[in-house]
mmCIF file of C-alpha atoms in Angstrom:
data_model
loop_
_atom_site.group_PDB
_atom_site.id
_atom_site.type_symbol
_atom_site.label_atom_id
_atom_site.label_comp_id
_atom_site.label_asym_id
_atom_site.label_seq_id
_atom_site.Cartn_x
_atom_site.Cartn_y
_atom_site.Cartn_z
ATOM 1 C CA MET A 284 -14.851 1.975 -22.217
ATOM 2 C CA LYS A 285 -16.247 3.721 -19.132
ATOM 3 C CA ASP A 286 -14.416 1.397 -16.777
ATOM 4 C CA GLU A 287 -11.217 1.778 -18.742
ATOM 5 C CA LEU A 288 -11.470 5.585 -18.572
ATOM 6 C CA ARG A 289 -12.177 5.553 -14.868
ATOM 7 C CA LYS A 290 -9.167 3.252 -14.229
ATOM 8 C CA ILE A 291 -6.879 5.624 -16.286
ATOM 9 C CA HIS A 292 -8.201 8.768 -14.506
ATOM 10 C CA THR A 293 -7.910 7.105 -11.094
ATOM 11 C CA TYR A 294 -4.377 6.048 -11.687
ATOM 12 C CA PHE A 295 -3.080 9.368 -13.139
ATOM 13 C CA SER A 296 -5.022 11.526 -10.772
ATOM 14 C CA PHE A 297 -3.489 9.702 -7.802
ATOM 15 C CA HIS A 298 0.020 10.221 -8.918
ATOM 16 C CA MET A 299 -0.450 13.759 -10.161
ATOM 17 C CA ARG A 300 -2.042 14.752 -6.877
ATOM 18 C CA ASN A 301 0.970 13.388 -4.956
ATOM 19 C CA CYS A 302 3.364 15.378 -7.122
ATOM 20 C CA ILE A 303 1.320 18.559 -6.714
ATOM 21 C CA ALA A 304 1.177 17.898 -2.885
ATOM 22 C CA MET A 305 4.889 17.530 -2.845
ATOM 23 C CA ILE A 306 5.448 20.820 -4.653
ATOM 24 C CA ALA A 307 2.915 22.662 -2.537
ATOM 25 C CA ALA A 308 4.365 21.354 0.727
ATOM 26 C CA SER A 309 8.004 22.079 -0.229
ATOM 27 C CA VAL A 310 7.071 25.596 -1.237
ATOM 28 C CA THR A 311 5.357 26.121 2.181
ATOM 29 C CA LEU A 312 8.625 25.134 3.842
ATOM 30 C CA LEU A 313 10.449 27.859 1.913
ATOM 31 C CA ALA A 314 7.752 30.439 2.417
ATOM 32 C CA TYR A 315 7.816 29.912 6.194
ATOM 33 C CA LYS A 316 11.596 29.697 6.206
ATOM 34 C CA MET A 317 11.431 26.342 7.740
ATOM 35 C CA THR A 318 14.329 24.778 5.896
ATOM 36 C CA ASN A 319 18.059 25.182 5.810
ATOM 37 C CA ASP A 320 18.418 22.895 2.899
ATOM 38 C CA GLU A 321 17.044 24.849 -0.061
ATOM 39 C CA GLN A 322 18.916 22.624 -2.501
ATOM 40 C CA GLN A 323 16.948 19.603 -1.270
ATOM 41 C CA ILE A 324 13.744 21.523 -1.779
ATOM 42 C CA TYR A 325 14.860 22.557 -5.301
ATOM 43 C CA ASP A 326 15.750 18.871 -6.093
ATOM 44 C CA ASP A 327 12.447 17.557 -4.765
ATOM 45 C CA VAL A 328 10.311 20.177 -6.612
ATOM 46 C CA THR A 329 12.234 19.533 -9.854
ATOM 47 C CA GLU A 330 11.682 15.807 -9.586
ATOM 48 C CA ALA A 331 8.007 16.245 -8.753
ATOM 49 C CA SER A 332 7.547 18.526 -11.770
ATOM 50 C CA PHE A 333 9.267 16.041 -14.002
ATOM 51 C CA LEU A 334 6.984 13.258 -12.817
ATOM 52 C CA LEU A 335 3.968 15.577 -13.174
ATOM 53 C CA ASP A 336 4.821 15.985 -16.836
ATOM 54 C CA LEU A 337 5.229 12.229 -17.238
ATOM 55 C CA PHE A 338 1.902 11.393 -15.716
ATOM 56 C CA ASP A 339 0.100 14.131 -17.786
ATOM 57 C CA ALA A 340 1.709 12.822 -21.032
ATOM 58 C CA GLY A 341 1.022 9.302 -20.043
ATOM 59 C CA MET A 342 -2.640 10.001 -19.380
ATOM 60 C CA GLY A 343 -2.876 11.578 -22.808
ATOM 61 C CA ILE A 344 -1.488 8.455 -24.451
ATOM 62 C CA CYS A 345 -3.747 6.201 -22.458
ATOM 63 C CA PHE A 346 -6.887 8.360 -23.202
ATOM 64 C CA ASP A 347 -6.063 8.553 -26.964
ATOM 65 C CA HIS A 348 -5.776 4.787 -27.075
ATOM 66 C CA THR A 349 -9.044 4.270 -25.289
ATOM 67 C CA PHE A 350 -10.825 6.757 -27.526
ATOM 68 C CA GLY A 351 -9.539 4.717 -30.502
ATOM 69 C CA ILE A 352 -7.269 7.314 -31.903
ATOM 70 C CA GLU A 353 -4.727 5.581 -34.132
ATOM 71 C CA PRO A 354 -1.056 6.206 -33.219
ATOM 72 C CA ILE A 355 0.967 8.298 -35.664
ATOM 73 C CA PHE A 356 3.929 6.238 -36.745
ATOM 74 C CA PHE A 357 7.307 7.927 -36.645
ATOM 75 C CA ASN A 358 10.580 6.369 -37.787
ATOM 76 C CA ASP A 359 12.826 7.854 -35.063
ATOM 77 C CA ASP A 360 15.748 5.862 -33.737
ATOM 78 C CA TYR A 361 15.511 5.314 -30.119
ATOM 79 C CA ASP A 362 18.015 3.757 -27.792
ATOM 80 C CA VAL A 363 16.230 1.779 -25.027
ATOM 81 C CA GLU A 364 19.128 1.822 -22.699
ATOM 82 C CA ALA A 365 19.562 5.601 -22.997
ATOM 83 C CA PHE A 366 15.827 6.030 -22.147
ATOM 84 C CA VAL A 367 16.157 3.867 -19.051
ATOM 85 C CA GLN A 368 19.422 5.352 -17.779
ATOM 86 C CA HIS A 369 18.046 8.927 -18.228
ATOM 87 C CA PHE A 370 14.914 8.085 -16.264
ATOM 88 C CA LEU A 371 16.820 6.350 -13.420
ATOM 89 C CA GLU A 372 18.986 9.545 -13.170
ATOM 90 C CA GLN A 373 15.930 11.601 -12.849
ATOM 91 C CA CYS A 374 14.564 9.334 -10.146
ATOM 92 C CA LYS A 375 17.810 8.791 -8.153
ATOM 93 C CA ASN A 376 16.433 10.603 -5.114
ATOM 94 C CA ILE A 377 13.385 8.369 -4.918
ATOM 95 C CA MET A 378 15.592 5.322 -5.308
ATOM 96 C CA SER A 379 18.093 6.413 -2.629
ATOM 97 C CA GLU A 380 15.390 7.415 -0.194
ATOM 98 C CA ARG A 381 13.621 4.076 -0.596
ATOM 99 C CA GLU A 382 17.093 2.481 -0.287
ATOM 100 C CA ILE A 383 16.531 0.381 -3.346
ATOM 101 C CA GLU A 384 19.554 -1.413 -4.705
ATOM 102 C CA LEU A 385 19.579 -1.277 -8.551
ATOM 103 C CA VAL A 386 20.973 -4.315 -10.356
ATOM 104 C CA LEU A 387 21.575 -3.357 -13.871
ATOM 105 C CA ASN A 388 22.515 -6.022 -16.448
ATOM 106 C CA ILE A 389 22.937 -4.389 -19.847
ATOM 107 C CA ASN A 390 24.276 -6.945 -22.264
ATOM 108 C CA ASN A 391 23.921 -4.977 -25.441
ATOM 109 C CA SER A 392 22.474 -1.797 -26.788
ATOM 110 C CA CYS A 393 19.047 -1.855 -28.379
ATOM 111 C CA VAL A 394 18.334 0.767 -30.832
ATOM 112 C CA THR A 395 14.931 0.467 -32.490
ATOM 113 C CA LYS A 396 12.591 2.724 -34.447
ATOM 114 C CA GLY A 397 9.217 4.294 -33.633
ATOM 115 C CA ASN A 398 7.768 7.430 -31.941
ATOM 116 C CA SER A 399 10.662 8.111 -29.488
ATOM 117 C CA HIS A 400 8.667 10.709 -27.519
ATOM 118 C CA GLU A 401 5.782 8.288 -26.933
ATOM 119 C CA LEU A 402 8.051 5.285 -26.211
ATOM 120 C CA ARG A 403 10.073 7.315 -23.735
ATOM 121 C CA ILE A 404 6.838 8.051 -21.801
ATOM 122 C CA ILE A 405 5.753 4.367 -21.831
ATOM 123 C CA ILE A 406 9.149 3.069 -20.672
ATOM 124 C CA ASN A 407 9.349 5.765 -17.936
ATOM 125 C CA LEU A 408 5.892 4.911 -16.624
ATOM 126 C CA ILE A 409 6.835 1.284 -16.456
ATOM 127 C CA VAL A 410 10.124 1.848 -14.740
ATOM 128 C CA TYR A 411 8.601 4.313 -12.203
ATOM 129 C CA GLU A 412 5.996 1.791 -11.281
ATOM 130 C CA MET A 413 8.651 -0.843 -10.799
ATOM 131 C CA ILE A 414 10.566 1.469 -8.588
ATOM 132 C CA LEU A 415 7.558 1.875 -6.403
ATOM 133 C CA LYS A 416 6.803 -1.821 -6.334
ATOM 134 C CA SER A 417 10.348 -2.881 -5.412
ATOM 135 C CA GLY A 418 11.142 -3.576 -1.793
ATOM 136 C CA LYS A 419 14.933 -3.392 -1.461
ATOM 137 C CA SER A 420 16.042 -4.333 -4.929
ATOM 138 C CA LEU A 421 15.167 -3.814 -8.496
ATOM 139 C CA SER A 422 16.793 -5.758 -11.375
ATOM 140 C CA ILE A 423 16.781 -4.280 -14.862
ATOM 141 C CA SER A 424 18.260 -6.248 -17.682
ATOM 142 C CA LEU A 425 18.576 -5.589 -21.418
ATOM 143 C CA ASN A 426 19.158 -8.690 -23.490
ATOM 144 C CA LYS A 427 19.031 -8.398 -27.206
ATOM 145 C CA ASN A 428 15.684 -6.584 -27.805
ATOM 146 C CA CYS A 429 14.111 -7.474 -24.484
ATOM 147 C CA LEU A 430 14.042 -5.109 -21.501
ATOM 148 C CA THR A 431 13.173 -7.081 -18.205
ATOM 149 C CA LEU A 432 12.404 -5.538 -14.846
ATOM 150 C CA SER A 433 12.111 -7.641 -11.724
ATOM 151 C CA ALA A 434 11.084 -6.618 -8.205
ATOM 152 C CA ASP A 435 12.237 -8.543 -5.058
ATOM 153 C CA THR A 436 8.619 -8.624 -3.829
ATOM 154 C CA SER A 437 5.393 -9.655 -5.394
ATOM 155 C CA PHE A 438 2.873 -6.870 -6.095
ATOM 156 C CA GLU A 439 -0.595 -6.178 -7.287
ATOM 157 C CA GLU A 440 -0.996 -5.318 -10.949
ATOM 158 C CA PRO A 441 -0.863 -1.463 -11.449
ATOM 159 C CA LEU A 442 -4.265 -0.183 -12.647
ATOM 160 C CA ILE A 443 -3.103 0.972 -16.036
ATOM 161 C CA TRP A 444 -0.859 -1.990 -17.139
ATOM 162 C CA GLY A 445 -3.673 -3.651 -19.107
ATOM 163 C CA THR A 446 -4.059 -0.422 -21.115
ATOM 164 C CA ILE A 447 -0.245 -0.042 -21.487
ATOM 165 C CA LYS A 448 -0.077 -3.666 -22.853
ATOM 166 C CA ASP A 449 -2.705 -2.765 -25.538
ATOM 167 C CA VAL A 450 -0.915 0.593 -26.318
ATOM 168 C CA CYS A 451 2.325 -1.420 -26.742
ATOM 169 C CA LYS A 452 0.723 -4.031 -28.922
ATOM 170 C CA LYS A 453 -0.535 -1.317 -31.322
ATOM 171 C CA ARG A 454 3.072 -0.211 -31.678
ATOM 172 C CA GLY A 455 4.425 -3.719 -32.306
ATOM 173 C CA ILE A 456 5.894 -4.021 -28.736
ATOM 174 C CA SER A 457 5.120 -6.977 -26.545
ATOM 175 C CA PHE A 458 4.578 -6.050 -22.925
ATOM 176 C CA ILE A 459 4.211 -9.073 -20.523
ATOM 177 C CA PHE A 460 3.863 -8.685 -16.780
ATOM 178 C CA SER A 461 3.377 -10.821 -13.665
ATOM 179 C CA ASP A 462 3.158 -10.156 -9.954
ATOM 180 C CA LYS A 463 6.979 -9.950 -9.807
ATOM 181 C CA GLY A 464 7.987 -8.023 -12.783
ATOM 182 C CA CYS A 465 7.598 -7.283 -16.457
ATOM 183 C CA SER A 466 9.213 -7.285 -19.832
ATOM 184 C CA LEU A 467 9.139 -5.319 -22.970
ATOM 185 C CA GLU A 468 10.217 -6.815 -26.303
ATOM 186 C CA PHE A 469 10.937 -4.292 -28.985
ATOM 187 C CA VAL A 470 11.010 -4.668 -32.729
ATOM 188 C CA VAL A 471 14.587 -4.148 -34.139
ATOM 189 C CA MET B 283 0.986 17.439 21.240
ATOM 190 C CA ASN B 284 2.254 14.377 19.502
ATOM 191 C CA ILE B 285 1.143 12.853 16.258
ATOM 192 C CA LEU B 286 1.864 9.763 14.221
ATOM 193 C CA ILE B 287 2.053 10.023 10.399
ATOM 194 C CA ALA B 288 1.614 6.908 8.288
ATOM 195 C CA ASP B 289 2.507 7.493 4.690
ATOM 196 C CA ASP B 290 4.569 5.630 2.127
ATOM 197 C CA GLU B 291 5.309 8.837 0.085
ATOM 198 C CA LEU B 292 8.605 9.293 1.979
ATOM 199 C CA ARG B 293 9.586 12.666 0.659
ATOM 200 C CA LEU B 294 6.107 14.218 1.237
ATOM 201 C CA ARG B 295 6.030 12.685 4.639
ATOM 202 C CA LYS B 296 9.329 14.203 5.535
ATOM 203 C CA VAL B 297 8.347 17.678 4.311
ATOM 204 C CA VAL B 298 4.986 17.521 6.148
ATOM 205 C CA ALA B 299 6.820 16.230 9.333
ATOM 206 C CA THR B 300 9.279 19.131 9.170
ATOM 207 C CA PHE B 301 6.376 21.615 8.922
ATOM 208 C CA LEU B 302 4.599 20.082 11.853
ATOM 209 C CA ARG B 303 7.776 19.839 13.939
ATOM 210 C CA LYS B 304 8.679 23.468 13.289
ATOM 211 C CA SER B 305 5.078 24.229 14.414
ATOM 212 C CA GLY B 306 5.870 22.701 17.766
ATOM 213 C CA ILE B 307 4.358 19.228 17.330
ATOM 214 C CA ASP B 308 6.206 16.016 18.257
ATOM 215 C CA VAL B 309 6.057 13.765 15.175
ATOM 216 C CA SER B 310 6.565 10.077 14.630
ATOM 217 C CA GLU B 311 6.743 8.550 11.165
ATOM 218 C CA VAL B 312 5.920 5.185 9.627
ATOM 219 C CA SER B 313 5.288 3.908 6.128
ATOM 220 C CA SER B 314 2.451 1.431 6.341
ATOM 221 C CA GLY B 315 -0.627 0.368 8.279
ATOM 222 C CA GLU B 316 1.215 -2.502 9.897
ATOM 223 C CA GLN B 317 3.931 -0.156 11.158
ATOM 224 C CA ALA B 318 1.320 2.305 12.452
ATOM 225 C CA LEU B 319 -0.225 -0.417 14.592
ATOM 226 C CA GLU B 320 3.216 -1.462 15.781
ATOM 227 C CA ALA B 321 4.055 2.120 16.697
ATOM 228 C CA LEU B 322 0.990 2.460 18.890
ATOM 229 C CA LYS B 323 2.337 -0.204 21.160
ATOM 230 C CA SER B 324 5.110 1.990 22.325
ATOM 231 C CA LYS B 325 3.592 5.457 22.095
ATOM 232 C CA ILE B 326 -0.046 6.652 22.051
ATOM 233 C CA PRO B 327 -0.321 9.762 19.788
ATOM 234 C CA ASP B 328 -2.949 12.480 20.188
ATOM 235 C CA VAL B 329 -3.830 12.253 16.582
ATOM 236 C CA ILE B 330 -2.950 9.825 13.708
ATOM 237 C CA VAL B 331 -2.561 11.164 10.189
ATOM 238 C CA MET B 332 -2.979 8.209 7.787
ATOM 239 C CA ASP B 333 -2.578 7.868 4.005
ATOM 240 C CA ILE B 334 -5.055 5.409 2.486
ATOM 241 C CA THR B 335 -2.964 3.904 -0.339
ATOM 242 C CA MET B 336 -0.034 2.181 1.278
ATOM 243 C CA PRO B 337 1.722 -1.171 0.562
ATOM 244 C CA GLY B 338 0.618 -4.094 2.774
ATOM 245 C CA MET B 339 -2.106 -3.019 5.153
ATOM 246 C CA ASP B 340 -3.757 0.157 3.716
ATOM 247 C CA GLY B 341 -4.974 3.140 5.691
ATOM 248 C CA LEU B 342 -8.570 1.998 5.792
ATOM 249 C CA GLU B 343 -7.821 -1.413 7.210
ATOM 250 C CA ALA B 344 -5.439 0.133 9.736
ATOM 251 C CA CYS B 345 -8.093 2.600 10.690
ATOM 252 C CA ARG B 346 -10.601 -0.181 11.227
ATOM 253 C CA LYS B 347 -8.215 -2.120 13.550
ATOM 254 C CA ILE B 348 -7.411 1.004 15.499
ATOM 255 C CA LYS B 349 -11.037 1.790 16.043
ATOM 256 C CA SER B 350 -11.926 -1.704 16.974
ATOM 257 C CA ASN B 351 -9.250 -1.846 19.684
ATOM 258 C CA PRO B 352 -10.408 -0.379 23.093
ATOM 259 C CA LEU B 353 -6.894 0.818 23.729
ATOM 260 C CA TYR B 354 -6.818 2.978 20.750
ATOM 261 C CA GLU B 355 -10.386 3.616 19.716
ATOM 262 C CA ASN B 356 -10.405 7.144 21.124
ATOM 263 C CA ILE B 357 -7.337 8.310 19.023
ATOM 264 C CA PRO B 358 -8.697 10.551 16.242
ATOM 265 C CA VAL B 359 -7.632 9.406 12.779
ATOM 266 C CA LEU B 360 -7.211 11.933 9.945
ATOM 267 C CA LEU B 361 -7.104 10.324 6.524
ATOM 268 C CA LEU B 362 -4.766 12.081 4.134
ATOM 269 C CA THR B 363 -4.990 10.757 0.616
ATOM 270 C CA ALA B 364 -4.529 11.393 -3.124
ATOM 271 C CA THR B 365 -7.567 9.334 -3.853
ATOM 272 C CA ILE B 366 -10.559 11.529 -4.676
ATOM 273 C CA SER B 367 -13.288 8.878 -5.041
ATOM 274 C CA PRO B 368 -16.260 9.862 -2.968
ATOM 275 C CA ASN B 369 -16.754 6.120 -2.188
ATOM 276 C CA ILE B 370 -13.241 6.000 -0.621
ATOM 277 C CA ARG B 371 -14.156 9.036 1.501
ATOM 278 C CA ALA B 372 -17.294 7.401 2.601
ATOM 279 C CA GLU B 373 -15.386 4.185 3.444
ATOM 280 C CA GLY B 374 -12.901 6.124 5.451
ATOM 281 C CA LEU B 375 -15.492 7.756 7.559
ATOM 282 C CA LYS B 376 -17.368 4.412 8.029
ATOM 283 C CA ALA B 377 -14.013 2.903 9.112
ATOM 284 C CA GLY B 378 -14.051 5.410 11.937
ATOM 285 C CA ALA B 379 -11.877 8.238 10.620
ATOM 286 C CA ALA B 380 -12.599 11.599 12.267
ATOM 287 C CA SER B 381 -11.531 13.705 9.323
ATOM 288 C CA TYR B 382 -10.474 13.480 5.759
ATOM 289 C CA LEU B 383 -8.069 15.726 3.665
ATOM 290 C CA THR B 384 -7.094 15.233 -0.006
ATOM 291 C CA LYS B 385 -3.696 15.814 -1.534
ATOM 292 C CA PRO B 386 -2.669 18.423 -2.420
ATOM 293 C CA PHE B 387 -3.496 20.255 0.752
ATOM 294 C CA SER B 388 -2.498 23.369 2.584
ATOM 295 C CA GLN B 389 -0.127 22.664 5.455
ATOM 296 C CA LYS B 390 -1.945 25.316 7.499
ATOM 297 C CA ASP B 391 -5.238 23.444 6.918
ATOM 298 C CA LEU B 392 -3.592 20.224 8.029
ATOM 299 C CA LEU B 393 -2.296 21.948 11.178
ATOM 300 C CA GLU B 394 -5.752 23.322 11.867
ATOM 301 C CA HIS B 395 -7.424 19.951 11.350
ATOM 302 C CA ILE B 396 -4.863 18.308 13.743
ATOM 303 C CA THR B 397 -5.410 20.988 16.334
ATOM 304 C CA ASN B 398 -9.176 20.736 16.177
ATOM 305 C CA LEU B 399 -9.033 16.886 16.470
ATOM 306 C CA LYS B 400 -6.854 17.210 19.541
ATOM 307 C CA LYS B 401 -9.287 19.615 21.134
ATOM 308 C CA SER B 402 -12.260 17.353 20.409
#
């Protein structure tokens, strides 16, 4: 358990520190009147704050799982495509700055049941990681009840994906990953 | 003074570069260890500011390569990282880095570190 906790802390600490650094650095530009593009600063700070919230919530889910806290089952309807689209909208600046071409292939809607708040966080963490791992192109497809994300380059397994896989399994979701991508199969 | 920043966090790098440029420093930017080594072939900076966690060649490896090359060994390397492990810090210093700052950081501190490294 000690190793698991260390991995979770290392992963989330890294991402949260980058978000805080972004906010602090942006505010410095404003304070010293070193920018003419206040809208860009506002957008960057908003995005960093959104991601900070995601990482904090994601860390909570991973810690709870590692401590053996059983998930509380909800019966909310959640629309997988809507979650993905909303997150991509939030991350459009990151995608455009990294010049990542997004290939979306949504064949159907996928509405399933569960704890929508928790599932949104898990999906967002996975999509964010795939954005970071993609070189020039990220493919996202939704076919029946399976969400598949593929990068155009191979990558090292993110530190928390083993934990996320176990978290998903407890919730009846299959999370499979390789060095090129991953898929989530939801219960409908 | 001119510096080279290697960091794959594009937006943060741009914001930091803007601050340093407005402070009178000539800044070149790259996204990886490989690109940093490539950039040295065309321009020798006074100081290199290097992130540790980058895709491909990371900052530690790039620092080792810089320090083992007689052409570049005297360029001070400042490691700038969101990794807080004391082991990583020790590895960075062992790799030859002159200084180490963790994110988040004050940009004034960064500027002070860079200025001191240039003086030394």
